[in-house]
Coordinates of C-alpha atoms in Angstrom, one line a residue:
M1 CA -39.8 17.2 2.5
L2 CA -41.6 13.9 2.3
A3 CA -42.2 12.6 5.8
W4 CA -41.0 9.1 5.0
K5 CA -37.5 10.4 4.3
R6 CA -37.0 11.2 8.0
G7 CA -36.1 9.0 10.9
R8 CA -34.9 6.0 8.9
R9 CA -32.3 3.4 9.9
V10 CA -29.3 3.5 7.6
L11 CA -26.2 1.3 7.7
V12 CA -23.2 2.9 6.0
C13 CA -20.4 0.5 5.1
V14 CA -17.2 2.2 4.2
T15 CA -14.3 0.4 2.4
G16 CA -10.7 1.4 1.7
G17 CA -11.1 3.9 -1.1
I18 CA -9.7 7.4 -0.9
A19 CA -13.3 8.7 -1.4
A20 CA -14.0 7.6 2.2
Y21 CA -13.3 11.3 3.1
K22 CA -16.8 12.1 1.8
I23 CA -18.6 9.9 4.2
P24 CA -18.6 12.2 7.3
D25 CA -20.6 14.7 5.2
L26 CA -23.1 11.9 4.3
V27 CA -23.5 10.9 7.9
S28 CA -24.1 14.5 8.9
R29 CA -26.8 15.0 6.3
L30 CA -28.6 11.8 7.4
R31 CA -28.5 12.9 11.0
K32 CA -30.0 16.2 10.1
L33 CA -33.0 14.2 8.9
D34 CA -33.2 12.5 12.3
C35 CA -32.0 9.2 10.7
E36 CA -30.3 6.7 12.9
V37 CA -26.9 5.9 11.3
E38 CA -24.6 3.0 12.0
V39 CA -21.2 3.1 10.4
V40 CA -19.0 0.0 9.6
L41 CA -15.4 0.3 8.4
T42 CA -13.1 -2.2 6.7
E43 CA -9.6 -2.3 8.0
A44 CA -8.3 -0.3 5.1
A45 CA -11.1 2.3 5.5
E46 CA -9.8 3.0 9.1
A47 CA -6.6 4.4 7.6
L48 CA -8.5 6.8 5.4
V49 CA -11.3 8.2 7.6
S50 CA -11.4 8.8 11.4
P51 CA -13.6 6.4 13.3
L52 CA -13.8 9.0 16.1
A53 CA -15.1 11.6 13.6
L54 CA -17.7 9.3 12.3
S55 CA -18.8 8.3 15.8
T56 CA -19.1 12.0 16.8
L57 CA -21.3 12.7 13.8
S58 CA -23.5 9.6 14.1
G59 CA -23.7 9.7 17.9
R60 CA -23.0 5.9 17.9
R61 CA -20.1 3.6 18.0
T62 CA -18.2 3.1 14.7
W63 CA -17.8 -0.6 14.0
R64 CA -14.4 -1.7 12.9
Q65 CA -12.9 -4.9 11.5
G66 CA -11.4 -5.7 14.9
D67 CA -14.9 -5.9 16.4
F68 CA -15.9 -8.7 14.0
L69 CA -14.6 -11.6 16.1
S70 CA -13.3 -9.7 19.1
A71 CA -13.4 -11.2 22.6
S72 CA -15.2 -8.1 23.9
L73 CA -17.7 -7.4 21.1
G74 CA -17.8 -10.5 18.9
F75 CA -20.5 -12.1 21.0
E76 CA -22.9 -9.3 19.9
I77 CA -22.6 -10.7 16.4
P78 CA -22.5 -7.2 14.9
H79 CA -22.7 -8.2 11.3
I80 CA -26.0 -10.0 12.0
S81 CA -27.5 -7.5 14.4
L82 CA -26.7 -4.6 12.1
A83 CA -28.0 -6.4 9.0
K84 CA -31.4 -7.0 10.8
W85 CA -31.5 -3.5 12.1
A86 CA -31.0 -1.6 8.9
E87 CA -33.7 -0.4 6.6
V88 CA -31.2 0.3 3.9
V89 CA -27.5 -0.6 3.5
V90 CA -25.1 1.7 1.7
V91 CA -21.7 0.6 0.6
A92 CA -19.7 3.7 -0.2
P93 CA -17.1 3.9 -1.5
C94 CA -17.0 0.3 -2.7
T95 CA -13.6 -0.9 -3.8
A96 CA -12.9 -3.5 -6.4
D97 CA -12.0 -6.0 -3.7
T98 CA -15.2 -5.6 -1.7
A99 CA -17.3 -5.8 -4.9
F100 CA -15.6 -9.1 -5.7
G101 CA -16.1 -10.3 -2.1
I102 CA -19.9 -9.5 -2.0
A103 CA -20.4 -10.8 -5.6
H104 CA -18.8 -14.1 -4.6
G105 CA -20.3 -14.5 -1.2
R106 CA -17.1 -13.9 0.7
A107 CA -17.6 -12.9 4.3
D108 CA -14.0 -12.1 5.5
S109 CA -14.8 -8.6 6.6
I110 CA -17.6 -7.1 8.7
V111 CA -18.8 -5.1 5.7
E112 CA -19.1 -8.2 3.5
A113 CA -20.7 -10.2 6.2
A114 CA -23.3 -7.6 7.0
T115 CA -24.1 -7.0 3.4
L116 CA -24.6 -10.7 2.8
A117 CA -26.8 -11.1 5.9
T118 CA -29.2 -8.2 5.3
R119 CA -32.7 -8.5 3.8
A120 CA -32.8 -4.7 3.4
P121 CA -32.1 -3.1 0.0
V122 CA -28.4 -2.6 -0.7
V123 CA -27.1 0.4 -2.7
L124 CA -23.5 0.1 -3.8
F125 CA -21.3 2.9 -5.0
P126 CA -18.1 1.6 -6.8
A127 CA -15.3 4.1 -6.7
M128 CA -11.8 3.4 -8.0
N129 CA -9.3 4.1 -10.7
S130 CA -10.9 4.0 -14.1
G131 CA -8.5 1.3 -15.3
M132 CA -9.6 -0.9 -12.4
L133 CA -13.3 0.0 -13.0
D134 CA -13.1 -0.9 -16.7
N135 CA -11.3 -4.2 -16.1
P136 CA -13.5 -7.1 -17.4
A137 CA -13.2 -8.8 -14.0
T138 CA -14.6 -5.8 -12.2
Q139 CA -17.4 -5.4 -14.7
R140 CA -18.3 -9.1 -14.3
N141 CA -18.5 -8.6 -10.5
L142 CA -20.7 -5.5 -10.8
T143 CA -23.0 -7.3 -13.3
A144 CA -23.3 -10.2 -10.8
L145 CA -24.2 -7.8 -8.1
R146 CA -26.9 -6.2 -10.2
D147 CA -28.2 -9.6 -11.1
A148 CA -28.4 -10.4 -7.4
G149 CA -30.7 -7.4 -6.9
I150 CA -28.2 -5.0 -5.5
R151 CA -28.4 -1.4 -6.9
V152 CA -25.1 -0.5 -8.3
V153 CA -24.8 3.3 -9.0
D154 CA -22.3 4.3 -11.7
P155 CA -19.4 6.5 -10.5
D156 CA -18.9 10.0 -11.7
F157 CA -16.4 11.2 -14.3
G158 CA -13.7 13.6 -13.1
R159 CA -10.3 14.0 -11.6
L160 CA -9.1 10.9 -9.7
A161 CA -6.8 10.5 -6.8
C162 CA -4.0 9.2 -9.1
G163 CA -4.0 12.6 -10.8
G164 CA -5.7 11.5 -14.0
E165 CA -9.2 12.0 -15.2
G166 CA -11.8 9.4 -15.9
K167 CA -14.8 7.5 -14.6
G168 CA -14.4 6.3 -11.0
R169 CA -15.3 9.2 -8.6
L170 CA -17.7 8.6 -5.7
P171 CA -20.7 10.8 -6.3
D172 CA -21.3 13.7 -3.9
S173 CA -23.6 13.3 -0.9
D174 CA -26.7 14.7 -2.6
V175 CA -26.6 11.9 -5.1
I176 CA -26.0 9.3 -2.5
M177 CA -29.0 10.7 -0.5
E178 CA -31.2 10.5 -3.6
E179 CA -30.3 6.8 -4.0
I180 CA -31.1 6.2 -0.4
F181 CA -34.5 7.8 -0.8
L182 CA -35.2 5.7 -3.9
A183 CA -34.4 2.6 -2.0
L184 CA -36.6 3.6 1.0
S185 CA -39.6 4.9 -1.0
P186 CA -42.7 3.2 0.4
H187 CA -44.5 3.2 -2.9
K188 CA -43.4 1.5 -6.1
D189 CA -46.8 1.7 -7.8
M190 CA -45.3 3.4 -10.9
A191 CA -42.7 0.7 -11.7
G192 CA -42.3 0.2 -15.4
K193 CA -44.2 3.5 -16.3
H194 CA -42.7 6.2 -18.4
V195 CA -43.4 9.8 -17.2
L196 CA -42.8 12.9 -19.3
V197 CA -42.7 16.2 -17.5
T198 CA -42.3 19.7 -18.8
A199 CA -40.8 22.2 -16.4
G200 CA -39.5 25.7 -16.1
P201 CA -40.2 28.8 -18.3
T202 CA -39.6 29.4 -22.0
W203 CA -37.6 32.3 -23.4
E204 CA -38.9 34.0 -26.5
F205 CA -36.1 36.2 -27.8
I206 CA -36.8 39.8 -29.1
D207 CA -33.2 40.2 -30.2
P208 CA -30.0 38.4 -29.3
V209 CA -29.9 39.9 -25.7
R210 CA -33.5 40.3 -24.7
F211 CA -36.4 37.9 -24.3
I212 CA -40.0 37.6 -23.0
S213 CA -40.4 35.1 -20.2
N214 CA -41.9 34.5 -16.7
P215 CA -40.5 33.8 -13.2
S216 CA -41.0 30.0 -13.3
S217 CA -38.2 28.2 -11.6
G218 CA -39.1 24.6 -12.7
K219 CA -39.2 23.4 -9.1
M220 CA -42.7 22.0 -9.3
G221 CA -42.0 20.1 -12.5
I222 CA -38.8 18.7 -11.2
A223 CA -40.7 17.6 -8.0
M224 CA -43.3 15.8 -10.1
A225 CA -40.5 14.0 -12.0
R226 CA -38.5 13.1 -8.9
T227 CA -41.5 11.8 -6.9
A228 CA -42.5 9.6 -9.9
W229 CA -38.9 8.3 -10.0
Y230 CA -39.1 7.4 -6.3
R231 CA -42.3 5.5 -7.1
G232 CA -40.4 3.4 -9.7
A233 CA -41.1 5.3 -13.0
E234 CA -38.6 6.3 -15.6
A235 CA -38.9 10.1 -15.8
R236 CA -37.9 12.4 -18.7
V237 CA -38.0 16.2 -18.1
V238 CA -38.2 18.7 -20.9
L239 CA -36.7 21.6 -19.0
G240 CA -36.8 25.2 -20.0
P241 CA -33.9 27.6 -19.5
G242 CA -32.6 29.2 -16.3
G243 CA -33.3 27.6 -12.9
G244 CA -29.7 27.0 -12.0
E245 CA -30.7 25.4 -8.7
Q246 CA -32.8 22.9 -10.5
R247 CA -30.0 21.8 -12.7
Q248 CA -27.7 20.7 -9.8
R249 CA -26.8 17.1 -9.9
G250 CA -28.8 16.2 -6.8
C251 CA -32.0 17.8 -8.1
T252 CA -31.9 16.0 -11.4
H253 CA -30.2 12.7 -10.4
G254 CA -32.1 9.7 -11.9
L255 CA -34.0 11.9 -14.4
E256 CA -33.4 12.2 -18.1
I257 CA -33.1 15.9 -18.9
V258 CA -33.9 17.4 -22.3
N259 CA -32.9 21.0 -22.4
V260 CA -34.9 23.5 -24.5
V261 CA -35.2 27.3 -24.7
S262 CA -38.3 28.3 -26.6
A263 CA -41.9 27.1 -26.7
V264 CA -41.5 25.7 -30.2
Q265 CA -38.5 23.7 -29.0
M266 CA -40.5 22.4 -26.1
R267 CA -43.4 21.5 -28.3
D268 CA -41.1 19.4 -30.6
A269 CA -39.4 17.7 -27.7
V270 CA -42.8 16.8 -26.1
M271 CA -44.3 15.5 -29.3
S272 CA -41.3 13.4 -30.1
S273 CA -41.6 11.7 -26.7
L274 CA -45.4 11.3 -26.7
S275 CA -45.4 7.7 -27.9
W276 CA -42.9 6.8 -25.1
S277 CA -45.0 8.3 -22.3
D278 CA -47.6 6.7 -20.1
Y279 CA -48.1 9.9 -18.2
V280 CA -47.5 13.4 -19.5
V281 CA -47.3 16.2 -16.9
K282 CA -47.5 19.7 -18.3
A283 CA -46.0 21.7 -15.5
A284 CA -43.9 24.2 -17.5
A285 CA -44.9 27.9 -17.7
V286 CA -44.8 28.1 -21.5
G287 CA -44.9 31.5 -23.1
D288 CA -48.2 32.0 -25.0
Y289 CA -46.6 34.3 -27.5
R290 CA -43.3 34.8 -29.3
V291 CA -41.9 37.6 -31.4
K292 CA -43.1 37.4 -35.0
E293 CA -39.6 38.3 -36.3
M294 CA -36.6 38.3 -34.0
A295 CA -34.1 41.1 -34.6
S296 CA -30.7 39.7 -35.8
R297 CA -28.8 42.4 -33.9
K298 CA -29.3 44.1 -30.5
I299 CA -32.0 46.8 -30.7
K300 CA -30.5 50.2 -29.6
R301 CA -32.6 52.6 -27.5
E302 CA -31.0 55.7 -28.9
G303 CA -33.4 57.7 -31.0
C304 CA -36.3 55.4 -30.1
S305 CA -38.5 56.5 -27.3
E306 CA -41.1 53.9 -28.0
M307 CA -41.0 50.4 -29.5
T308 CA -43.7 48.1 -30.8
V309 CA -43.1 44.4 -30.8
E310 CA -45.4 42.2 -32.9
L311 CA -46.3 38.9 -31.3
V312 CA -47.8 35.7 -32.6
Q313 CA -49.2 32.8 -30.7
N314 CA -47.0 29.9 -29.7
P315 CA -48.2 26.3 -30.2
D316 CA -50.6 25.1 -27.5
I317 CA -48.6 22.1 -26.4
A318 CA -51.2 20.8 -23.9
A319 CA -54.0 20.9 -26.5
E320 CA -51.8 19.1 -29.1
V321 CA -51.0 16.4 -26.5
G322 CA -54.6 16.1 -25.5
A323 CA -55.7 15.7 -29.1
A324 CA -53.1 13.0 -29.7
K325 CA -53.8 11.2 -26.5
R326 CA -54.1 7.4 -26.8
P327 CA -56.3 5.2 -24.7
G328 CA -54.8 4.6 -21.3
Q329 CA -52.4 7.5 -21.5
V330 CA -52.8 10.1 -18.7
I331 CA -52.4 13.8 -19.3
I332 CA -52.0 16.0 -16.2
G333 CA -52.0 19.8 -16.7
F334 CA -51.1 22.7 -14.5
A335 CA -52.8 26.1 -14.3
A336 CA -51.2 29.1 -12.7
E337 CA -54.1 31.6 -12.2
T338 CA -54.7 34.9 -10.5
H339 CA -58.5 34.9 -10.3
D340 CA -61.4 32.5 -10.8
A341 CA -58.8 29.8 -10.6
V342 CA -61.0 26.7 -10.3
S343 CA -63.4 27.7 -13.1
H344 CA -60.6 28.6 -15.4
A345 CA -58.8 25.4 -14.7
K346 CA -61.8 23.3 -15.3
E347 CA -62.4 25.0 -18.6
K348 CA -58.8 24.4 -19.6
M349 CA -59.0 20.7 -18.7
R350 CA -62.1 20.3 -20.8
R351 CA -60.9 22.3 -23.7
K352 CA -57.5 20.5 -23.9
N353 CA -58.8 17.0 -23.2
L354 CA -56.8 16.6 -20.0
D355 CA -57.4 13.8 -17.4
A356 CA -56.5 16.0 -14.4
I357 CA -55.3 19.6 -13.7
V358 CA -53.4 21.0 -10.8
V359 CA -54.4 24.7 -10.2
N360 CA -52.8 27.3 -7.9
D361 CA -53.4 30.9 -7.3
V362 CA -50.0 32.5 -7.9
S363 CA -51.1 35.7 -6.1
V364 CA -51.3 33.8 -2.8
P365 CA -48.1 34.0 -0.7
G366 CA -46.2 30.7 -0.7
A367 CA -47.9 29.5 -3.9
G368 CA -46.3 31.5 -6.6
F369 CA -43.4 31.2 -8.9
G370 CA -40.0 30.4 -7.4
C371 CA -41.4 29.3 -4.0
D372 CA -40.3 26.1 -2.3
T373 CA -43.9 25.6 -1.2
N374 CA -47.2 25.4 -3.0
A375 CA -51.0 25.2 -2.3
V376 CA -53.0 23.6 -5.0
R377 CA -56.3 22.1 -5.9
I378 CA -56.1 18.8 -7.9
I379 CA -59.2 18.4 -10.2
F380 CA -59.9 15.2 -12.1
A381 CA -62.0 14.9 -15.3
D382 CA -65.2 12.9 -15.1
S383 CA -64.5 9.2 -15.8
R384 CA -68.1 8.0 -15.9
E385 CA -70.9 9.0 -18.3
G386 CA -74.1 10.5 -16.9
E387 CA -74.8 13.7 -15.0
A388 CA -75.9 11.9 -11.8
E389 CA -72.7 9.8 -11.5
A390 CA -70.5 12.8 -12.2
E391 CA -72.3 14.9 -9.6
A392 CA -71.9 12.1 -7.0
E393 CA -68.2 11.9 -7.6
A394 CA -67.6 15.7 -7.7
E395 CA -66.2 16.0 -4.2
A396 CA -63.9 13.0 -4.6
K397 CA -62.5 14.6 -7.8
E398 CA -61.3 17.8 -6.2
I399 CA -58.5 17.4 -3.7
T400 CA -56.4 20.1 -2.0
A401 CA -52.7 19.7 -1.2
S402 CA -50.2 22.1 0.3
G403 CA -46.7 22.2 1.7
D404 CA -43.3 21.6 0.2
K405 CA -43.5 21.2 -3.6
E406 CA -42.3 17.6 -3.2
D407 CA -45.2 16.9 -0.8
V408 CA -47.6 18.4 -3.3
A409 CA -46.2 16.4 -6.2
D410 CA -46.4 13.2 -4.2
A411 CA -50.0 14.0 -3.4
V412 CA -50.8 14.2 -7.1
W413 CA -49.2 10.8 -7.7
G414 CA -50.6 9.3 -4.6
T415 CA -54.2 10.1 -5.3
S416 CA -56.1 7.0 -6.1
M417 CA -58.1 8.9 -8.7
V418 CA -55.0 9.1 -11.0
A419 CA -55.0 5.3 -11.2
M420 CA -58.7 5.3 -11.9
V421 CA -58.3 7.8 -14.7
A422 CA -55.5 5.7 -16.1
F423 CA -57.9 2.8 -16.7
S424 CA -60.9 4.9 -17.9
S425 CA -59.1 7.6 -19.8
R426 CA -61.2 8.9 -22.7
A427 CA -59.8 8.5 -26.2
A428 CA -59.2 11.8 -28.0
P429 CA -62.3 13.0 -29.8

């Protein structure tokens, strides 16, 4: 996990929506990351979630509406002290009334006053009946909040407390956590950039029930996309099949997912997004071959002791992307190798006109498919002409990174060489 996610100061403001029952879980998760958590409740929220439970989980006093101007605690001016203390303010769930109050500068409650007073980023999660949410008055208030620089996260669709279904549910804690991380991210150097990432395996079917594939989980590609999103980019992921863990809402929140199965489908999805992309990250483990002719029915084993399958090459997506690369566009490849990793990776980078390549030896424990960790060497293409200049820069252009896949992904984006390559990227030959 990225180090900056730990030990942060989070002010959680809870208003009077039934979804307040989810907040103890959020507080617990934040505490597991050694975050300091202060919780503030509106008067209505006190009837829906236990202040004692929240205090037990946070290890701190839970601030209530009665503390706002009380004789015993009002002198502490809690709405100001909390507003100054917080690194991020989360309003969850946010009722229609509180959204109105913050949008119009009302400060009748400790939640509204603290939100108005803070200079920290504010992330607001409206949660209410879908009719209330869709009301033009509510939508005007949410628009006003966005215009004021507050991040308003759309509620989920699902079963509501009233018994009906619709948009209005408070997202689960994993989504709220991702939004907190987005607000706290120390780097926004990719704001306005479009990042296209391929992730996961491809399936090349032999018959309707069998396919050729590999053990890729898609974790590294998702990590590349998510860390780019933290840095301010819009991220689109062309995601191969399988990898159920990577398809959970928390893993893919904030990312645009394009689902594909085969290498041909992945190639088409990538090429159709190429003009949109400032960065293309080829992290998928694409099958090199597919069956020349897929059987229309399940192949039976009876009476067949041996079987020969004729294969043909799949499109070389990275090579097509490299050939079509426009000036200023950055192409980052990945290479999973078992021997002579660096030399093979450098040859792949040269042959496919890549700007950088991330290579790992999948035979090394903790660096193979399906792992939560990785150990890689990041190699950058020469950006200057001339043998002497290239030799002088050789060391700077090879960087090692290891640890959690999210840490490795952030190391790729954080390398200053990526920015240099972005300005000096070679045009396709």
